[in-house]
mmCIF file of C-alpha atoms in Angstrom:
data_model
loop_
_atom_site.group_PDB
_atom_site.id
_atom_site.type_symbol
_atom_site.label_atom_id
_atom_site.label_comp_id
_atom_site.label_asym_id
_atom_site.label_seq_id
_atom_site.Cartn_x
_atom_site.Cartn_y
_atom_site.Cartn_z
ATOM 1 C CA UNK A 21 0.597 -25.320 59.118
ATOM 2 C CA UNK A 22 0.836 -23.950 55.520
ATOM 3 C CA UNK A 23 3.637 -21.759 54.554
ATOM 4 C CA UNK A 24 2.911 -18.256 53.100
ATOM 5 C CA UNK A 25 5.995 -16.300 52.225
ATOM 6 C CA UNK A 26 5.001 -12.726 51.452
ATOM 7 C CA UNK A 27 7.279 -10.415 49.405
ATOM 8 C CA UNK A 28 6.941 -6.570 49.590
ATOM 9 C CA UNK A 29 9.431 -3.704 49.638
ATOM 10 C CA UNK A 30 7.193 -2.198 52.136
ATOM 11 C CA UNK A 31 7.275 -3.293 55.821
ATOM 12 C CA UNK A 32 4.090 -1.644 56.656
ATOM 13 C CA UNK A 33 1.991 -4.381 53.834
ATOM 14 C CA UNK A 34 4.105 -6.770 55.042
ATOM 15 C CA UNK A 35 2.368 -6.520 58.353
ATOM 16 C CA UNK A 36 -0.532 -6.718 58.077
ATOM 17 C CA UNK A 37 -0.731 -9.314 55.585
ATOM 18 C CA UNK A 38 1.131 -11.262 58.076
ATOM 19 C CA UNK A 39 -1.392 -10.447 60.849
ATOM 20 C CA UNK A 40 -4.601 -11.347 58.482
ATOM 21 C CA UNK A 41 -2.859 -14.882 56.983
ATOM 22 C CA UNK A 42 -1.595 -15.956 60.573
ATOM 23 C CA UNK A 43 -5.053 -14.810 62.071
ATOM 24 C CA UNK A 44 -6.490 -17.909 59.746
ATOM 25 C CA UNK A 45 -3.638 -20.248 60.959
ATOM 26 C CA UNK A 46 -1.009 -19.743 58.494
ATOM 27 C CA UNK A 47 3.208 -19.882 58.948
ATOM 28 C CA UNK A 48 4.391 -16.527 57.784
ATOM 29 C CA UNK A 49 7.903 -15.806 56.633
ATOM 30 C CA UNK A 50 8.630 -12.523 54.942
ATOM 31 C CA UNK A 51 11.170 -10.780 52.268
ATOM 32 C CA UNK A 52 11.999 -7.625 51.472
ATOM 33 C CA UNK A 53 13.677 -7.745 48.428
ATOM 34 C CA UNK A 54 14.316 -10.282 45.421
ATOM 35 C CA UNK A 55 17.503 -11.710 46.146
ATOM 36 C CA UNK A 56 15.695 -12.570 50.349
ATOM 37 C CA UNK A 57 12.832 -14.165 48.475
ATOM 38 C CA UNK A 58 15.073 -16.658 46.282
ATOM 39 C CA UNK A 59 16.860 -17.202 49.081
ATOM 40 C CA UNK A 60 14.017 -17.774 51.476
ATOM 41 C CA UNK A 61 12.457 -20.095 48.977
ATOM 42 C CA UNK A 62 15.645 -22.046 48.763
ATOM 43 C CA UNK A 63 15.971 -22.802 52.502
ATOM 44 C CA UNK A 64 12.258 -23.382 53.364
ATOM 45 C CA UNK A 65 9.675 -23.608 50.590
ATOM 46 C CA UNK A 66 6.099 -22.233 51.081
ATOM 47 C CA UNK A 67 3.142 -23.575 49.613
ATOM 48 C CA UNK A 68 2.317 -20.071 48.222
ATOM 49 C CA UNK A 69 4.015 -17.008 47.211
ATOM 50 C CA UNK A 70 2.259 -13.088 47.664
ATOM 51 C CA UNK A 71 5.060 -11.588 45.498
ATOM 52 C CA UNK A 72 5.129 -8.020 44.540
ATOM 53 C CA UNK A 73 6.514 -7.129 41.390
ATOM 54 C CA UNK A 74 8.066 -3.600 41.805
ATOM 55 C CA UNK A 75 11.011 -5.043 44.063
ATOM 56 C CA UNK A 76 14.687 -3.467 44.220
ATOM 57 C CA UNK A 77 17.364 -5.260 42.759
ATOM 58 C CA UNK A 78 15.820 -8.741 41.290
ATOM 59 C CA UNK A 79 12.045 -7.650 40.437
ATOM 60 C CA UNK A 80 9.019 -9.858 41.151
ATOM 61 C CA UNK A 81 8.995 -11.443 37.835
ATOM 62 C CA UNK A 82 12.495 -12.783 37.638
ATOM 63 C CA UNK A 83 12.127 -13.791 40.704
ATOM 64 C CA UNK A 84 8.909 -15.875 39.479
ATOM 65 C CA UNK A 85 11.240 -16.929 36.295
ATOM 66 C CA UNK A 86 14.045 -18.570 38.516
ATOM 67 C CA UNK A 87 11.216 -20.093 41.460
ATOM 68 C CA UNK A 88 9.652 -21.926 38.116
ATOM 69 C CA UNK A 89 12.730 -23.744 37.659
ATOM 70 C CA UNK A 90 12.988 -25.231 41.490
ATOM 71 C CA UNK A 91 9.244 -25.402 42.770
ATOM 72 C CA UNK A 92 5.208 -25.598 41.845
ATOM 73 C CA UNK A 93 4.440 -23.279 44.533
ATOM 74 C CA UNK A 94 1.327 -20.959 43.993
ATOM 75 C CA UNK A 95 2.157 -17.770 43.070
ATOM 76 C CA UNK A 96 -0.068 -14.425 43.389
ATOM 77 C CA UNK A 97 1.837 -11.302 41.840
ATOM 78 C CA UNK A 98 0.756 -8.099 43.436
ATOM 79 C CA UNK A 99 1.344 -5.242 40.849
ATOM 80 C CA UNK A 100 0.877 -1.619 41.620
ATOM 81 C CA UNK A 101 -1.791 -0.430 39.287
ATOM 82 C CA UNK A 102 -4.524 -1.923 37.573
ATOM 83 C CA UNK A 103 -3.035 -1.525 33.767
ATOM 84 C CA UNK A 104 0.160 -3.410 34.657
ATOM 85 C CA UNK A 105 -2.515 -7.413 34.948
ATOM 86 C CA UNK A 106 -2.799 -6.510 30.944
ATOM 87 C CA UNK A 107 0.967 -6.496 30.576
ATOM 88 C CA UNK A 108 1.858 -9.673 32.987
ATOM 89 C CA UNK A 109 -1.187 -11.504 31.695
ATOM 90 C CA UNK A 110 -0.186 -10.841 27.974
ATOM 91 C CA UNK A 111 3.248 -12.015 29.216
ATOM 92 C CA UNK A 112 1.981 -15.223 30.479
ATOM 93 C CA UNK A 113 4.551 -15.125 33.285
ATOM 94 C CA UNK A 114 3.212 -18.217 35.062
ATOM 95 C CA UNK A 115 1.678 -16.835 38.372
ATOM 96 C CA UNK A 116 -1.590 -18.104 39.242
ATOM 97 C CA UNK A 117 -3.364 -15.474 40.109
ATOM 98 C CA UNK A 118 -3.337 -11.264 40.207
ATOM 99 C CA UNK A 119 -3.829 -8.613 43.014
ATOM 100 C CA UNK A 120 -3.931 -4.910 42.075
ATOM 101 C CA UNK A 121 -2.816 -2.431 44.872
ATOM 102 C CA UNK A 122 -4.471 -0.665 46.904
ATOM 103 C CA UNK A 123 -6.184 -3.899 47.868
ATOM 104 C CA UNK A 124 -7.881 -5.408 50.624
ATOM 105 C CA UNK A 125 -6.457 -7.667 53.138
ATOM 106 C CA UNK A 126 -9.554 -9.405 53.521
ATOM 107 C CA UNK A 127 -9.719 -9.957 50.003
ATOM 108 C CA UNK A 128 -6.156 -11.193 49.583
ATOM 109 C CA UNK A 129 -6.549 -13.586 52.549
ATOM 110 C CA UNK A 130 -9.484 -15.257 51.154
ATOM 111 C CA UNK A 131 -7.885 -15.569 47.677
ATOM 112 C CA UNK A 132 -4.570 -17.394 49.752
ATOM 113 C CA UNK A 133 -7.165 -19.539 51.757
ATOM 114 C CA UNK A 134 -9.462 -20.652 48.575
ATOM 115 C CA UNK A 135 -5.863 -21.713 46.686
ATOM 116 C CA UNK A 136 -4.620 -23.190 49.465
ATOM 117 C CA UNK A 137 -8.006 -25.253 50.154
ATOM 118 C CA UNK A 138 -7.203 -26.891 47.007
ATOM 119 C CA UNK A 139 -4.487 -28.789 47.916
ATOM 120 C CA UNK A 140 -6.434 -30.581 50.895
ATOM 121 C CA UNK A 141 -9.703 -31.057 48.274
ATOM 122 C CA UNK A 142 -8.026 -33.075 45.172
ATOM 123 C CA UNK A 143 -6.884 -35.937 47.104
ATOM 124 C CA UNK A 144 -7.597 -38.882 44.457
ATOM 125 C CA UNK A 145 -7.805 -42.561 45.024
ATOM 126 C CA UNK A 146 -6.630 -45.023 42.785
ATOM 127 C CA UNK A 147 -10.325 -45.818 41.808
ATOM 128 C CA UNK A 148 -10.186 -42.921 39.966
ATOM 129 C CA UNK A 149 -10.585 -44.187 36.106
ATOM 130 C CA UNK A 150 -7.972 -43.460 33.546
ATOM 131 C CA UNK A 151 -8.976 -40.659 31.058
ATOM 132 C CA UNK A 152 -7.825 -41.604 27.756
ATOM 133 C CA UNK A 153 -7.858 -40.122 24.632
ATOM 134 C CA UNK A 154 -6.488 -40.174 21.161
ATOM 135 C CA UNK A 155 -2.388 -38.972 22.022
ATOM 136 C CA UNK A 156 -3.344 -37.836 25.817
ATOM 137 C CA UNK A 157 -3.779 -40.285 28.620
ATOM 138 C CA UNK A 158 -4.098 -38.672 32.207
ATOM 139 C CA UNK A 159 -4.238 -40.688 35.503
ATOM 140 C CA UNK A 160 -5.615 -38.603 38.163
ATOM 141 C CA UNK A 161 -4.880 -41.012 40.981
ATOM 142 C CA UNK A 162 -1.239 -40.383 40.307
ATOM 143 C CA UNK A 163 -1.591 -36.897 38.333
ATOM 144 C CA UNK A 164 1.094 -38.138 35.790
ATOM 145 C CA UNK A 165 0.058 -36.659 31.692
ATOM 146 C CA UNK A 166 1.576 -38.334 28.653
ATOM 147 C CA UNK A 167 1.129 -36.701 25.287
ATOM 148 C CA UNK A 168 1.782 -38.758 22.326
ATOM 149 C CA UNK A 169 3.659 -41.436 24.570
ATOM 150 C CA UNK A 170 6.004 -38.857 26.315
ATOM 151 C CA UNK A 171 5.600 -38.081 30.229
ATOM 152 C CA UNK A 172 4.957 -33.965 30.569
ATOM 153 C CA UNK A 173 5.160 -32.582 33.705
ATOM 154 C CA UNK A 174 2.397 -29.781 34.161
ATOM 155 C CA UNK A 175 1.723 -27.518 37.189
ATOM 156 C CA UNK A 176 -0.467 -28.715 39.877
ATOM 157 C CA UNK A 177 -3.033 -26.030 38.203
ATOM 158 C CA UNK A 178 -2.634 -26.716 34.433
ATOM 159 C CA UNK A 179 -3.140 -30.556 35.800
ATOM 160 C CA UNK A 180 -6.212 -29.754 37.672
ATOM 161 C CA UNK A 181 -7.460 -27.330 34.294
ATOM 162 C CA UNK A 182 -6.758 -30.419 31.984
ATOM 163 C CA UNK A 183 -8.690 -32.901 34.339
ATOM 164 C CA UNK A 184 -11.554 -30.543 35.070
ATOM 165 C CA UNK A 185 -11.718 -30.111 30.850
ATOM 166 C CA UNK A 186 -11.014 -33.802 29.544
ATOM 167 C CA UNK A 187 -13.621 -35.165 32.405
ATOM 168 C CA UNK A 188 -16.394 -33.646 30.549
ATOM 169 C CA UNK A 189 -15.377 -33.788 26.891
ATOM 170 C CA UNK A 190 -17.870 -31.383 24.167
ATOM 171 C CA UNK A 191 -18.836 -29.306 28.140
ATOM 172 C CA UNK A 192 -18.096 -25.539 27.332
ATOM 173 C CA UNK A 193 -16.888 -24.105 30.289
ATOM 174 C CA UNK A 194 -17.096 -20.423 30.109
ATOM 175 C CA UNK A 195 -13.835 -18.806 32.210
ATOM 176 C CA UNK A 196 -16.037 -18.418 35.175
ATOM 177 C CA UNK A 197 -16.784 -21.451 35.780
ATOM 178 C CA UNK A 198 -13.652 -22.993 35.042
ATOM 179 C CA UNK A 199 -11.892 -20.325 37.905
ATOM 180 C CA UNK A 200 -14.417 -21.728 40.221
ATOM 181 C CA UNK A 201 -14.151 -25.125 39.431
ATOM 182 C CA UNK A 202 -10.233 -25.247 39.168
ATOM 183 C CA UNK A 203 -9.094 -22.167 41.537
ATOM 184 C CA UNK A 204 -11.757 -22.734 43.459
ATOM 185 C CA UNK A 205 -13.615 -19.512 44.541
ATOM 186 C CA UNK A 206 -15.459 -16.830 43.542
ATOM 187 C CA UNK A 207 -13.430 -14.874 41.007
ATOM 188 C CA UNK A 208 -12.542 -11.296 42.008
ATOM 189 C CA UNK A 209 -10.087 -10.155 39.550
ATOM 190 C CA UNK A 210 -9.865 -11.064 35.782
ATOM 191 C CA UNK A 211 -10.606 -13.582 33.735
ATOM 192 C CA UNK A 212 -7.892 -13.532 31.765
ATOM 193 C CA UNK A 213 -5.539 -15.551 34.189
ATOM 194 C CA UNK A 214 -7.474 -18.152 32.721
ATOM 195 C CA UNK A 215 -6.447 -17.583 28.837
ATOM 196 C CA UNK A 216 -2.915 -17.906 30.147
ATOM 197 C CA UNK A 217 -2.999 -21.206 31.573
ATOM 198 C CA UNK A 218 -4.699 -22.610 28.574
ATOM 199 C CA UNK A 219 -2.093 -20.750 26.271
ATOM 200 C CA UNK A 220 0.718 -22.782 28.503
ATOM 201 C CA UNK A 221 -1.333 -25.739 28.656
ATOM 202 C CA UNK A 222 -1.699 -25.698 25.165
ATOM 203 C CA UNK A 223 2.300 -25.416 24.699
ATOM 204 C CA UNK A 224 2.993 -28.265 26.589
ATOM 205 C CA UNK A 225 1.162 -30.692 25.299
ATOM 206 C CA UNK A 226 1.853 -29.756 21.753
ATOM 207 C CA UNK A 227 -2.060 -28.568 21.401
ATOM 208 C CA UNK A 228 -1.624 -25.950 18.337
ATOM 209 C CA UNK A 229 -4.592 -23.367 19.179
ATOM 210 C CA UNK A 230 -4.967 -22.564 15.468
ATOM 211 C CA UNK A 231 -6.035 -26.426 14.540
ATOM 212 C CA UNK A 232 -6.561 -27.892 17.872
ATOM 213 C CA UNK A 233 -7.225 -31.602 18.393
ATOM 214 C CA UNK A 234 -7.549 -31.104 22.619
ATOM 215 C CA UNK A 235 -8.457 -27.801 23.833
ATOM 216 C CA UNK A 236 -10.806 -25.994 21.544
ATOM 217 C CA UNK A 237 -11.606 -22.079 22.078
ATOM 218 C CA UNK A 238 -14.964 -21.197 22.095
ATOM 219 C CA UNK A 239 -15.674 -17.578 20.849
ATOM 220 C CA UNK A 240 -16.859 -15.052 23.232
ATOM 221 C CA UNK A 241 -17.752 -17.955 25.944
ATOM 222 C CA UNK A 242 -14.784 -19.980 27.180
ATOM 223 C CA UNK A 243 -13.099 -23.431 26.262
ATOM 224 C CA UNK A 244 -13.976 -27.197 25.535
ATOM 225 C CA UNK A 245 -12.162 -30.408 25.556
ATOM 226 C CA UNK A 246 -12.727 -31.914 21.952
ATOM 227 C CA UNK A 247 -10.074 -35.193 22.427
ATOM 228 C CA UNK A 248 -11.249 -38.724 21.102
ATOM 229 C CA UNK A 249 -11.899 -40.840 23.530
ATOM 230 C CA UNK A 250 -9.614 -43.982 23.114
#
């Protein structure tokens, strides 16, 4: 069973986001506060974090900060009104997706369920060919990146975004497609998660957005992959 820990000041959402995600077959666990959630993610790490970011003591986000620095798990921030996703998106705070309250259990379950799905879907064999450009190579079979001859360690979605891109180098994808393709469901929320993970895609591989020899923007659409194929 996958692990869902869900963070929330407020017993009552607590509940019955626990009753919806173990209705579909999920493990549970729940915090109250910030300092619970770092310590629940210490002892037993879920595949994927509901985290809220109005929490007493140690808010959502530095909670997200200091789970970065241990563990890859996926990470939906639930803020508390719509005008705060401009803020954390802007921020780039490295959670993969965005929930506004009041929401709708339904809707938050099948956002857990499509991120979780991707985990069992990108099993790769080592038949998989080697994608290799000029100063990128990526080996999906073993979902290891090296930029300019140096190993960088990406998320398992910035990996997946890169893939999905460099597969299909000159392909626009507008930001639509590339949450369906990469996320993996039909897109509720904004688009704009997307610009983020490029933006911290972009910084790890060295990619300067201004003069960009991988990950071009294209205006008022989306994003291509324009690397030279080695």
């Amino acid at each position: 069973m996958q692990k869902v820990l869900v963070v929330d000041d407020e017993p009552q959402i607590r509940t019955v986001l626990r009753g919806y995600l173990e209705a579909e077959g999920y493990d549970v666990a729940e915090a109250a506060d910030g300092a619970e959630a770092l310590a629940a993610l210490r002892e037993d790490p879920p595949a994927l974090v509901l985290l809220d970011v109005m929490l007493p003591g140690i808010d959502g986000l530095e909670v997200l900060r200091q789970l970065r620095g241990f563990s890859d798990a996926y990470v939906i921030l639930v803020t508390a009104r719509a005008e705060e996703v401009d803020k954390l998106v802007g921020l780039g705070v490295g959670a993969d997706d965005y929930v506004t309250k009041p929401f709708s259990p339904r809707e938050v379950t099948a956002r857990v369920k499509a991120m979780l799905r991707r985990d069992n879907r990108g099993d790769r064999t080592d038949a998989d060919p080697l994608l290799r450009f000029d100063g990128l190579s990526v080996n999906p079979a073993h979902r290891e990146v090296e930029a300019n001859g140096t190993s960088v360690v990406l998320s398992s979605l910035e990996f997946d975004l890169l893939t999905a891109l460099a597969a299909e180098p000159g392909r626009v994808f507008s930001r639509a497609q590339l949450l369906e393709k990469v996320w993996g469901y039909d897109f509720y929320g904004d688009e704009r998660v997307v610009d983020v993970h490029i933006r911290s895609l972009r910084a790890r591989l060295g990619d300067d957005a201004g003069d960009p020899h991988l990950i071009a923007t294209v205006r008022g659409v989306g994003y291509k992959f324009v690397g030279r194929p080695r």
